[in-house]
Amino acid sequence: MATIDLDRLIKRYGHTTVVHGIDLSVRDGEFVVLVGPSGCGKSTTLRMIAGLEEISGGEIRIDGRVINDLEPKDRNIAMVFQNYAIYPHVTVAENIAFGLYRSNLSKSEKRQRVEQAAETLGLSQLLDRRPSALSGGQRQRVAIGRAMVRDPAAFLFDEPLSNLDAQLRTQMRIEIKRLHHRLGTTSVFVTHDQVEAMTMADRIVVMRDGKILQVGTPLELYENPVDVFTARFIGSPTMNLLPASLRDGGADLSLGGSVQVPPATATTADILVGARPQDLVPSSQGVPGLTVSGTVAVVETLGSETLVHIEGAGQTIIGSAPGRQIPRIGEHLTLHAPAERLYYFDKATEKALAAR
Amino acid sequence: MKAAASPPGLVMPHIRPGRILAWTLLFIGGVIMVTPLLFMLSTSLKDASQVYDLRVIPETPTLDNYIEILGDGRFTRWLVNSTIVAVIVTLSNVFFDSLVGYTLAKFRFRGRYVVFIAILSTLMIPTEMLVLPWYLMASQFGWIDSYWGIMFPGMMTAFGTFLMKQFFEGVPDDFLEAARIDGLNEFTIWWKIAMPLVTPALSALAIFTFLGNWTAFFWPLIVTTSAELYTLPVGLSSFAVEQSIQWEKIMTGASIATLPTLIIFLFLQRYIVRGVMLAGLKG
Ligand SMILES: Nc1ncnc2c1ncn2[C@@H]1O[C@H](COP(=O)(O)OP(=O)(O)OP(=O)(O)O)[C@@H](O)[C@H]1O
Ligand SMILES: [Mg+2]
């Protein structure tokens, strides 16, 4: 178990900088998820921690010790790759045993460790099989087993679930989470799937263009996104963002409709009002807040709720209706979100305005 | 699928004209390739007086030639020489071509591209042009008329290196990086992880190299002077110049020499076909 500290970490490829001096402290036993769009430098950051990529600037410390120049094998970390990286020419047991390649354990102790890991991961029956005779989920488990046997200081995961189908992904997500609870090993997990990030992380690190935008618990990010990017990234479906201009005691939406109770600290009149689809519901307008209306264009019935896409003044807005109450397409609908559930952003800088 | 035009109960396989043409061409090709082999075999079963009797089935077939050839110490010596040369050169190519190919495929280092182009450019130089420098080199170092003299030019080939480089490029980096994290050293990663992943390419390389060296004639002829060091093809050709040309002996020797090739093909057919397809070569 260990802490991991990144200190103004920089990565350059030739003249292009892909990681722009990021700072991050991962606490002992914490499960941190790096999330962000493709190409934002998540993998690069992870690979620098692993020692697979040279560091162009800054420092990485594990348990306070600078490891910038250590070989991957001397960092005592384990990594699980997107395509599993398990070897087709050896058995499951041999694949897992690669994790113990450098250990001084006796043969029987190694065998025991491998069996233990297999037991934990439900692979006991498959130890003598070749990877080609395994399902995707089982292969992924072998890769995790290989990382686990060594009892490393930290686990690094680079999109380990992205090759699995949706159902299996959900299942493995829970299994990894459970494993983390059990082993308590510090973990850094990379994904570009916000659901994975939300469900697995102790803390989420949102990255974009090689910079960290925001760090926080899933709920913190959901409740207080620092800017439009994070606001849109976290939460599904994406938050609605409606251009508006401030006036005394409220704001007028450019597509019609209005907001009562505007933010306190606006320095500009042009703002964006954000409302999550879950908060935007057809209801009476008794309480102050956001009101928009339009024609129902699409209805997505999910059972627990129904997503309603309404169109008004050229913009599509997604709201939701309680389970059984399904609006008809073409119907005119008014949606309302209470003021305390709204988000405000400066339209020019895209930064959040005033805590709600 | 349209309903068959033939009446029910009468199943006529539908043969496309293209098929017939293909079969005809393949058949003609087959005959052209097999005929010399048949003559070789048939001549090896004739005695000297029948050699110019061009019947395929000998009038009085005899194994005398085989008995004589195999009893001739020189011939067995040449067989051994050829085997030694072909096996060593093959092992060397499998090892060094893939080592260099792997390095070029998987490591980024200064001058990598220059090295690659240099290796590749030697592919363009015909053997005939290389023989002179080889010979000069061999005579400078005193390698004339030795096993090493026969083998050294082929211990590594540009083609093999290029082939292996292409294959190693197909090995995902993750496989190697995962091993690196687990603490395998670079040589072990190559030997234990990368090599097993390219076995089809390795077998193709091994087969081509072995056959190429088994049948090599020009260079062994030039570099050897004493009969004890001849390889089979060189030795067989020496039959031709002793006294009169003994065709039946030459053909017997050639038949025996073909045997390993045939055995290799029969046993490794699967790999050869796959290897040829993989290497993108034409037969
Ligand atoms: N070897 C390299 N040479 C030059 N640029 C590179 C190299 N490797 C990665 N990059 C660049 O670095 C940036 C970050 O890449 P990285 O792989 O870290 O992205 P990522 O966040 O993991 O994206 P994804 O979600 O697609 O995996 C990208 O713009 C990429 O083009
Ligand atoms: Mg990545």
XYZ file of C-alpha atoms and ligand atoms in Angstrom:
671
model
C 0.000 0.000 0.000
C 1.245 3.408 -0.821
C 0.634 7.033 -1.574
C 1.315 8.397 -5.043
C 2.210 12.026 -5.585
C 2.484 13.772 -8.907
C 4.286 17.068 -8.724
C 4.124 19.399 -11.763
C 4.347 16.343 -13.966
C 5.120 17.143 -17.596
C 5.286 14.984 -20.715
C 6.536 16.215 -24.063
C 6.794 14.371 -27.330
C 9.306 16.404 -29.292
C 7.890 19.903 -29.299
C 4.337 19.022 -28.336
C 3.469 18.952 -24.672
C 0.757 16.417 -23.905
C 0.772 16.608 -20.114
C 1.069 20.167 -18.817
C 2.481 19.974 -15.327
C -0.195 18.233 -13.294
C -0.340 17.961 -9.508
C -2.146 15.128 -7.809
C -1.927 13.307 -4.503
C -3.389 9.851 -4.256
C -3.894 8.791 -0.681
C -3.029 5.402 0.718
C -5.709 2.897 -0.243
C -7.611 5.363 -2.346
C -9.321 4.500 -5.622
C -8.741 7.405 -7.987
C -10.242 7.529 -11.448
C -8.712 9.613 -14.223
C -11.374 10.564 -16.678
C -11.485 12.754 -19.743
C -11.996 12.714 -23.485
C -9.789 10.745 -25.869
C -6.289 12.152 -26.189
C -6.349 14.214 -23.005
C -3.294 12.439 -21.589
C -4.822 9.917 -19.204
C -2.846 6.958 -20.481
C 0.313 8.998 -20.729
C -0.005 10.018 -17.089
C -0.633 6.445 -15.999
C 2.266 5.162 -18.064
C 4.575 7.700 -16.475
C 3.545 6.428 -13.060
C 4.239 2.882 -14.247
C 7.615 3.874 -15.661
C 6.742 2.900 -19.212
C 7.052 6.471 -20.394
C 9.898 8.821 -19.613
C 9.084 11.892 -17.547
C 9.877 15.216 -19.226
C 9.501 17.319 -16.116
C 8.303 17.297 -12.532
C 8.333 14.473 -10.037
C 6.537 11.278 -9.187
C 6.786 10.001 -5.636
C 5.562 6.707 -4.274
C 5.417 6.710 -0.478
C 7.379 9.924 -0.552
C 10.274 8.446 -2.503
C 11.067 10.006 -5.889
C 10.838 7.275 -8.495
C 11.364 9.299 -11.685
C 14.338 7.261 -12.798
C 13.390 3.836 -11.491
C 12.745 1.004 -13.917
C 9.116 -0.180 -14.027
C 10.066 -3.400 -12.263
C 11.603 -1.510 -9.345
C 8.492 0.551 -8.624
C 6.466 -2.349 -7.264
C 3.342 -1.363 -9.128
C 1.101 -3.598 -11.222
C -0.752 -2.594 -14.324
C -3.807 -3.975 -16.091
C -3.996 -3.147 -19.784
C -6.935 -2.498 -22.048
C -6.320 -5.572 -24.191
C -5.458 -7.632 -21.083
C -1.899 -8.384 -22.261
C -2.159 -12.026 -21.323
C -0.083 -14.409 -23.356
C -1.821 -16.813 -25.718
C 1.015 -19.345 -25.650
C 0.911 -20.161 -21.949
C -1.803 -21.344 -19.577
C -3.873 -19.221 -17.234
C -1.763 -20.330 -14.263
C 1.458 -19.441 -16.063
C 0.031 -16.091 -17.073
C -0.844 -15.260 -13.497
C 2.541 -16.505 -12.335
C 4.263 -13.912 -14.526
C 3.268 -11.465 -11.803
C 5.656 -13.313 -9.485
C 8.495 -13.449 -11.970
C 10.891 -11.536 -9.785
C 9.808 -12.804 -6.410
C 12.038 -15.063 -4.346
C 9.243 -17.326 -3.231
C 9.696 -21.056 -3.580
C 7.900 -22.881 -6.365
C 5.215 -24.220 -4.068
C 4.638 -20.829 -2.470
C 4.254 -19.308 -5.909
C 1.817 -22.014 -6.878
C -0.113 -21.312 -3.714
C -0.258 -17.585 -4.414
C -1.480 -18.215 -7.938
C -4.165 -20.566 -6.667
C -5.217 -18.053 -4.065
C -5.592 -15.307 -6.642
C -7.479 -17.659 -8.937
C -9.776 -18.555 -6.078
C -10.529 -14.905 -5.371
C -11.294 -14.262 -9.009
C -13.252 -17.439 -9.641
C -10.645 -18.850 -12.000
C -9.758 -22.018 -10.085
C -11.308 -24.322 -12.661
C -9.554 -22.596 -15.540
C -5.941 -22.626 -14.392
C -4.773 -25.120 -17.006
C -6.572 -23.531 -19.935
C -5.108 -21.415 -22.645
C -6.383 -17.824 -22.901
C -7.930 -18.591 -26.297
C -10.408 -20.828 -24.483
C -11.577 -18.038 -22.167
C -14.295 -15.449 -22.445
C -13.500 -11.741 -22.442
C -14.455 -11.374 -18.804
C -12.346 -14.345 -17.793
C -9.346 -12.974 -19.678
C -9.760 -9.707 -17.876
C -9.811 -11.571 -14.595
C -6.593 -13.360 -15.504
C -4.990 -9.981 -16.148
C -6.167 -8.778 -12.756
C -4.908 -11.988 -11.172
C -1.510 -11.407 -12.681
C -1.482 -7.914 -11.168
C -2.752 -9.163 -7.821
C -0.399 -12.051 -6.992
C 2.524 -9.793 -6.371
C 0.729 -7.779 -3.703
C 1.945 -4.525 -5.279
C 2.065 -1.064 -3.756
C -0.480 0.162 -6.275
C -2.675 -0.999 -9.126
C -2.825 0.945 -12.350
C -5.692 0.242 -14.727
C -5.826 1.607 -18.267
C -9.394 1.281 -19.528
C -9.529 -2.362 -18.513
C -13.226 -2.731 -19.207
C -13.569 -1.060 -22.560
C -13.286 -4.281 -24.563
C -16.147 -5.907 -22.693
C -19.801 -5.767 -23.588
C -22.098 -3.545 -21.555
C -23.407 -6.179 -19.188
C -20.036 -7.706 -18.446
C -18.595 -4.259 -17.956
C -21.100 -3.514 -15.231
C -20.340 -6.822 -13.573
C -16.553 -6.407 -13.713
C -16.904 -2.871 -12.431
C -18.513 -4.204 -9.298
C -15.965 -6.991 -8.992
C -13.024 -4.618 -9.212
C -14.654 -2.362 -6.672
C -15.221 -5.279 -4.330
C -11.657 -6.437 -4.782
C -10.459 -2.981 -3.895
C -12.476 -2.998 -0.715
C -10.975 -6.308 0.183
C -7.341 -5.617 -0.640
C -7.344 -1.898 0.076
C -4.588 -1.338 -2.464
C -4.071 2.175 -3.795
C -5.476 2.230 -7.320
C -5.417 4.599 -10.261
C -8.013 3.753 -12.868
C -8.240 5.365 -16.305
C -11.451 5.482 -18.256
C -13.332 7.774 -20.542
C -16.624 6.409 -19.349
C -18.219 8.777 -16.861
C -20.468 6.081 -15.422
C -17.433 3.971 -14.572
C -15.808 7.015 -13.035
C -18.857 7.905 -10.952
C -19.525 4.399 -9.708
C -15.998 3.303 -8.905
C -14.077 6.324 -7.731
C -13.316 7.549 -4.259
C -12.151 10.621 -6.100
C -12.441 11.556 -9.741
C -9.803 13.524 -11.622
C -11.230 15.241 -14.678
C -8.604 15.873 -17.336
C -8.663 17.806 -20.552
C -5.874 18.697 -22.967
C -3.199 17.478 -20.583
C -4.437 19.487 -17.616
C -6.457 18.630 -14.553
C -9.722 20.533 -14.541
C -11.161 19.350 -11.290
C -10.597 16.787 -8.558
C -13.286 15.644 -6.192
C -15.593 12.930 -5.011
C -18.223 11.863 -7.521
C -20.872 13.822 -5.679
C -18.748 16.954 -5.434
C -18.241 16.916 -9.179
C -21.891 16.286 -9.775
C -23.029 19.045 -7.485
C -20.317 21.623 -8.056
C -18.708 21.356 -11.460
C -16.150 24.142 -11.848
C -16.913 24.673 -15.499
C -19.073 23.721 -18.440
C -16.781 20.888 -19.462
C -17.018 19.007 -16.172
C -20.695 19.805 -15.926
C -21.353 18.181 -19.272
C -18.956 15.325 -18.659
C -20.404 14.130 -15.383
C -23.968 12.950 -15.348
C -26.052 11.156 -17.924
C -27.820 12.304 -19.993
C -25.730 15.429 -20.373
C -26.722 18.574 -18.530
C -28.818 21.039 -20.537
C -27.105 24.386 -21.042
C -29.304 27.271 -22.014
C -27.969 30.677 -23.055
C -29.556 33.506 -21.105
C -29.029 37.160 -20.331
C -29.203 38.574 -16.839
C -31.653 41.197 -15.736
C -32.794 42.410 -12.347
C -34.160 39.565 -10.272
C -33.760 36.918 -12.912
C -32.578 36.014 -16.400
C -34.258 35.692 -19.757
C -33.512 32.574 -21.754
C -32.690 33.337 -25.347
C -35.013 30.589 -26.466
C -37.878 31.959 -24.461
C -38.745 31.111 -20.898
C -37.193 32.562 -17.825
C -35.271 31.962 -14.622
C -36.136 33.476 -11.335
C -33.345 33.996 -8.790
C -30.144 34.450 -10.782
C -26.595 33.890 -9.461
C -25.092 36.379 -7.105
C -21.623 36.813 -8.589
C -22.031 37.394 -12.293
C -19.577 39.786 -13.895
C -21.227 39.539 -17.275
C -24.756 39.595 -18.572
C -24.299 36.631 -20.884
C -24.582 33.409 -18.960
C -25.433 29.754 -19.431
C -28.048 28.175 -17.246
C -27.521 24.489 -16.592
C -30.207 22.016 -15.648
C -29.804 18.262 -15.349
C -32.464 16.242 -17.150
C -33.376 14.552 -13.873
C -34.232 17.928 -12.351
C -36.201 19.227 -15.306
C -39.688 17.805 -14.937
C -43.178 18.637 -16.113
C -44.762 20.155 -13.055
C -46.512 23.142 -11.619
C -44.483 26.329 -11.565
C -45.146 27.076 -7.934
C -41.500 27.304 -6.816
C -38.983 29.755 -8.308
C -36.668 28.275 -10.902
C -36.302 27.564 -14.598
C -39.223 27.220 -16.920
C -38.961 26.137 -20.542
C -41.485 24.807 -22.993
C -41.486 23.213 -26.414
C -42.797 20.389 -28.552
C -42.056 16.823 -27.538
C -39.747 15.368 -30.207
C -38.438 12.137 -28.714
C -39.538 10.024 -25.791
C -37.160 7.461 -24.271
C -38.900 5.125 -21.886
C -36.461 3.683 -19.358
C -39.001 2.260 -16.963
C -37.894 4.032 -13.830
C -38.240 7.324 -15.627
C -38.924 8.623 -19.116
C -36.552 10.961 -20.885
C -38.345 13.636 -22.847
C -36.643 15.617 -25.578
C -38.453 18.854 -26.286
C -37.636 21.289 -29.026
C -37.980 25.016 -28.624
C -36.327 27.789 -30.632
C -33.864 25.511 -32.359
C -32.484 23.892 -29.223
C -33.236 20.427 -27.927
C -33.713 20.191 -24.193
C -33.813 16.920 -22.328
C -36.065 16.581 -19.344
C -37.553 13.641 -17.553
C -40.975 12.496 -16.542
C -41.821 10.036 -13.767
C -42.122 6.410 -14.869
C -45.752 5.952 -15.872
C -46.470 9.455 -17.014
C -45.470 9.315 -20.682
C -45.976 12.426 -22.835
C -47.001 11.997 -26.458
C -44.814 13.078 -29.351
C -45.900 16.405 -30.800
C -47.502 17.454 -27.549
C -46.641 20.888 -26.164
C -44.896 20.499 -22.833
C -43.620 22.841 -20.153
C -40.704 21.713 -17.989
C -39.637 23.182 -14.736
C -36.540 22.929 -12.542
C -36.333 24.380 -9.042
C -33.821 27.200 -8.521
C -31.663 25.279 -6.074
C -31.034 22.577 -8.711
C -29.723 24.981 -11.338
C -26.142 25.679 -12.400
C -24.813 28.949 -13.789
C -21.800 29.537 -16.010
C -20.143 32.549 -17.559
C -20.839 32.133 -21.243
C -17.495 33.552 -22.364
C -15.125 31.797 -19.918
C -17.370 28.767 -19.321
C -16.445 28.942 -15.620
C -19.050 28.288 -12.971
C -20.658 31.295 -11.321
C -21.383 31.444 -7.594
C -22.022 28.411 -5.503
C -25.720 27.672 -5.521
C -30.629 -19.087 -54.626
C -32.658 -19.778 -57.692
C -34.417 -23.079 -58.072
C -32.256 -25.641 -59.876
C -33.027 -25.989 -63.556
C -32.517 -29.739 -63.532
C -35.520 -31.976 -62.823
C -35.962 -33.096 -59.234
C -33.989 -36.113 -58.217
C -31.251 -35.439 -60.744
C -28.585 -33.442 -58.985
C -26.145 -31.897 -61.411
C -23.237 -30.131 -59.741
C -23.019 -26.715 -61.273
C -19.517 -26.157 -62.643
C -18.537 -22.674 -63.612
C -16.359 -22.202 -66.720
C -13.837 -20.298 -64.622
C -13.306 -23.399 -62.554
C -12.603 -25.529 -65.597
C -10.029 -23.052 -66.847
C -8.366 -22.913 -63.431
C -8.207 -26.690 -63.165
C -6.811 -27.020 -66.683
C -4.075 -24.493 -65.984
C -3.239 -26.106 -62.652
C -3.115 -29.512 -64.311
C -0.766 -28.311 -67.049
C 1.378 -26.577 -64.432
C 1.452 -29.750 -62.370
C 2.526 -31.872 -65.337
C 5.264 -29.426 -66.249
C 6.627 -29.453 -62.717
C 6.321 -33.152 -62.066
C 7.753 -34.453 -65.356
C 11.412 -33.637 -64.595
C 11.047 -35.228 -61.183
C 9.615 -38.361 -62.756
C 12.499 -38.517 -65.202
C 14.955 -38.052 -62.386
C 13.423 -40.928 -60.479
C 13.121 -43.147 -63.530
C 16.689 -42.495 -64.655
C 17.973 -43.337 -61.189
C 16.415 -46.779 -61.619
C 18.109 -47.494 -64.966
C 21.570 -48.851 -65.654
C 24.031 -46.887 -67.746
C 23.014 -48.591 -71.010
C 19.369 -47.533 -70.663
C 19.938 -43.883 -69.823
C 19.174 -42.636 -73.304
C 16.128 -44.888 -73.589
C 13.598 -42.223 -72.671
C 10.852 -44.489 -71.397
C 9.476 -43.368 -68.046
C 9.088 -46.904 -66.724
C 12.521 -48.515 -66.986
C 12.622 -51.816 -68.910
C 14.664 -53.534 -66.206
C 14.502 -51.351 -63.078
C 17.481 -51.695 -60.772
C 18.523 -50.348 -57.386
C 22.214 -50.779 -58.190
C 22.733 -47.061 -58.487
C 21.355 -46.481 -55.000
C 23.454 -49.254 -53.530
C 26.553 -47.905 -55.204
C 25.922 -44.271 -54.320
C 25.041 -44.912 -50.696
C 28.010 -47.234 -50.369
C 30.254 -44.528 -51.756
C 31.837 -42.761 -48.770
C 32.016 -39.484 -50.654
C 28.294 -39.261 -51.097
C 27.472 -39.826 -47.430
C 30.107 -37.282 -46.570
C 28.415 -34.713 -48.793
C 25.046 -35.555 -47.290
C 26.466 -34.901 -43.834
C 28.097 -31.666 -45.021
C 24.864 -30.383 -46.491
C 22.975 -31.243 -43.334
C 25.504 -29.521 -41.088
C 25.536 -26.392 -43.230
C 21.779 -26.157 -43.687
C 20.981 -26.804 -40.025
C 23.517 -24.364 -38.606
C 22.652 -21.601 -41.057
C 18.951 -22.107 -40.362
C 19.400 -21.912 -36.583
C 21.565 -18.865 -36.970
C 19.000 -17.114 -39.154
C 16.126 -17.925 -36.857
C 18.076 -16.482 -33.960
C 19.801 -13.433 -35.409
C 17.235 -12.345 -37.988
C 14.559 -12.250 -35.343
C 16.806 -10.602 -32.777
C 17.628 -7.780 -35.166
C 14.107 -7.679 -36.600
C 12.689 -7.386 -33.089
C 15.064 -4.597 -32.173
C 14.148 -2.663 -35.304
C 10.456 -3.215 -34.742
C 10.174 -2.499 -31.040
C 12.883 -0.083 -29.978
C 13.142 3.586 -30.815
C 16.789 4.528 -31.046
C 18.855 7.026 -32.964
C 19.835 5.706 -36.380
C 17.196 3.005 -36.391
C 15.856 4.087 -39.742
C 19.314 4.264 -41.296
C 20.099 0.747 -40.107
C 16.831 -0.511 -41.495
C 17.386 1.094 -44.895
C 20.937 -0.234 -44.994
C 19.709 -3.760 -44.341
C 16.905 -3.405 -46.822
C 19.162 -2.066 -49.557
C 21.295 -5.210 -49.486
C 18.193 -7.036 -50.694
C 18.638 -5.288 -54.026
C 22.140 -6.640 -54.641
C 22.215 -9.919 -56.577
C 24.240 -12.803 -55.182
C 26.467 -12.828 -58.263
C 27.764 -9.399 -57.316
C 28.420 -10.403 -53.752
C 30.371 -13.523 -54.548
C 33.555 -11.656 -55.373
C 33.743 -9.661 -52.121
C 32.775 -12.790 -50.196
C 35.577 -14.676 -51.851
C 38.104 -11.946 -51.155
C 36.968 -11.822 -47.561
C 37.139 -15.581 -47.191
C 40.615 -15.777 -48.651
C 41.867 -12.885 -46.505
C 40.684 -14.601 -43.353
C 41.681 -18.068 -44.488
C 38.148 -19.365 -44.646
C 38.420 -20.895 -48.098
C 37.615 -24.587 -48.097
C 36.030 -24.713 -44.636
C 32.508 -25.110 -43.222
C 32.619 -21.561 -41.973
C 33.588 -20.410 -45.450
C 30.470 -22.048 -46.876
C 28.204 -20.742 -44.145
C 29.311 -17.240 -43.267
C 27.555 -15.271 -46.016
C 24.202 -16.758 -45.070
C 24.366 -16.628 -41.275
C 22.026 -13.637 -41.334
C 19.930 -12.429 -44.218
C 18.365 -9.093 -44.991
C 15.226 -10.821 -46.142
C 14.839 -12.785 -42.920
C 15.467 -9.680 -40.839
C 12.917 -7.734 -42.821
C 10.373 -10.555 -42.566
C 10.788 -10.856 -38.812
C 10.647 -7.098 -38.320
C 7.297 -7.003 -40.068
C 5.959 -9.755 -37.842
C 7.247 -8.314 -34.611
C 5.552 -5.061 -35.474
C 2.278 -6.960 -35.193
C 3.011 -7.948 -31.576
C 1.121 -5.515 -29.314
C 3.352 -3.318 -27.163
C 1.149 -4.065 -24.158
C 2.433 -7.648 -24.154
C 5.982 -6.441 -23.794
C 5.205 -3.668 -21.343
C 3.271 -5.970 -19.062
C 6.344 -8.201 -18.967
C 8.581 -5.213 -18.313
C 6.480 -4.272 -15.304
C 6.687 -7.833 -14.036
C 10.453 -7.542 -14.165
C 11.491 -9.700 -17.119
C 14.674 -8.414 -18.716
C 14.672 -7.343 -22.349
C 16.286 -10.509 -23.647
C 13.826 -12.698 -21.782
C 10.920 -10.624 -23.038
C 12.106 -11.257 -26.583
C 12.788 -14.917 -26.060
C 9.858 -15.891 -23.870
C 7.121 -13.514 -24.974
C 7.765 -12.131 -28.428
C 9.271 -15.212 -30.091
C 6.427 -17.620 -29.248
C 3.991 -15.086 -30.645
C 5.587 -15.188 -34.085
C 6.057 -18.949 -34.491
C 4.315 -19.065 -37.882
C 6.813 -16.539 -39.201
C 9.689 -18.405 -37.561
C 8.706 -21.683 -39.169
C 8.361 -20.008 -42.551
C 11.789 -18.459 -42.145
C 13.286 -21.768 -41.002
C 11.822 -23.705 -43.914
C 12.895 -21.213 -46.560
C 16.370 -20.925 -45.112
C 16.838 -24.656 -44.848
C 15.679 -25.324 -48.390
C 17.710 -22.440 -49.764
C 20.869 -23.759 -48.170
C 20.176 -27.400 -48.929
C 19.992 -26.612 -52.621
C 22.672 -23.899 -52.682
C 25.207 -24.542 -55.417
C 27.042 -21.496 -56.647
C 28.799 -20.276 -53.495
C 29.680 -23.714 -52.061
C 31.145 -24.584 -55.468
C 33.355 -21.517 -55.401
C 34.486 -21.650 -51.813
C 35.277 -25.369 -51.555
C 38.204 -27.011 -53.226
C 38.535 -30.379 -51.547
C 35.941 -33.071 -52.192
C 35.489 -33.771 -48.452
C 33.917 -30.358 -47.990
C 31.552 -30.449 -50.962
C 27.881 -30.075 -50.225
C 25.480 -32.430 -52.009
C 24.724 -30.263 -55.045
C 28.402 -29.541 -55.586
C 29.320 -33.161 -55.056
C 26.665 -34.370 -57.476
C 27.833 -31.994 -60.132
C 31.329 -33.390 -59.744
C 29.968 -36.726 -60.988
C 29.248 -34.974 -64.215
C 32.824 -34.133 -64.932
C 34.535 -37.357 -63.896
C 35.485 -39.343 -67.000
C 32.110 -39.332 -68.753
C 28.829 -37.875 -67.550
C 27.154 -40.532 -65.416
C 23.553 -39.392 -65.650
C 22.148 -42.354 -63.734
C 24.448 -41.575 -60.795
C 23.621 -37.894 -60.837
C 19.917 -38.650 -60.896
C 20.241 -41.147 -58.070
C 22.061 -38.609 -55.961
C 19.525 -35.953 -56.847
C 16.671 -38.269 -55.897
C 18.217 -38.896 -52.523
C 18.869 -35.182 -52.093
C 15.245 -34.405 -52.807
C 14.104 -36.715 -50.046
C 14.610 -34.334 -47.072
C 12.841 -31.605 -48.986
C 9.903 -33.889 -49.599
C 9.817 -35.049 -46.003
C 9.934 -31.470 -44.765
C 7.138 -30.545 -47.076
C 4.938 -33.465 -46.112
C 5.340 -32.872 -42.404
C 5.302 -29.112 -42.394
C 2.913 -28.531 -45.285
C 0.526 -26.663 -43.063
C 3.219 -24.291 -41.865
C 4.672 -23.799 -45.318
C 1.350 -22.821 -46.810
C 0.608 -20.545 -43.889
C 4.125 -19.166 -43.916
C 3.976 -18.436 -47.626
C 0.649 -16.717 -47.224
C 1.887 -14.768 -44.228
C 5.079 -13.733 -45.899
C 3.083 -12.533 -48.868
C 5.274 -14.549 -51.201
C 4.227 -16.291 -54.338
C 4.963 -20.048 -54.339
N 4.427 8.318 -28.896
C 3.759 9.488 -29.040
N 4.246 10.479 -29.810
C 3.572 11.642 -29.955
N 2.411 11.913 -29.378
C 1.868 10.972 -28.603
C 2.506 9.717 -28.387
N 1.722 8.983 -27.567
C 0.637 9.750 -27.293
N 0.729 10.947 -27.900
C -0.240 12.041 -27.803
O -0.431 12.358 -26.470
C -1.762 12.725 -26.226
C -2.297 11.977 -25.027
O -2.372 10.614 -25.334
P -2.964 9.549 -24.330
O -2.743 8.212 -24.922
O -2.418 9.791 -22.984
O -4.491 9.903 -24.376
P -5.674 9.234 -23.554
O -6.219 10.296 -22.669
O -5.225 7.986 -22.923
O -6.730 8.957 -24.695
P -7.637 7.657 -24.939
O -8.864 7.850 -24.129
O -7.929 7.747 -26.401
O -6.846 6.460 -24.565
C -2.532 12.458 -27.494
O -2.821 13.672 -28.120
C -1.593 11.633 -28.317
O -1.746 11.937 -29.673
Mg -5.610 5.886 -23.277
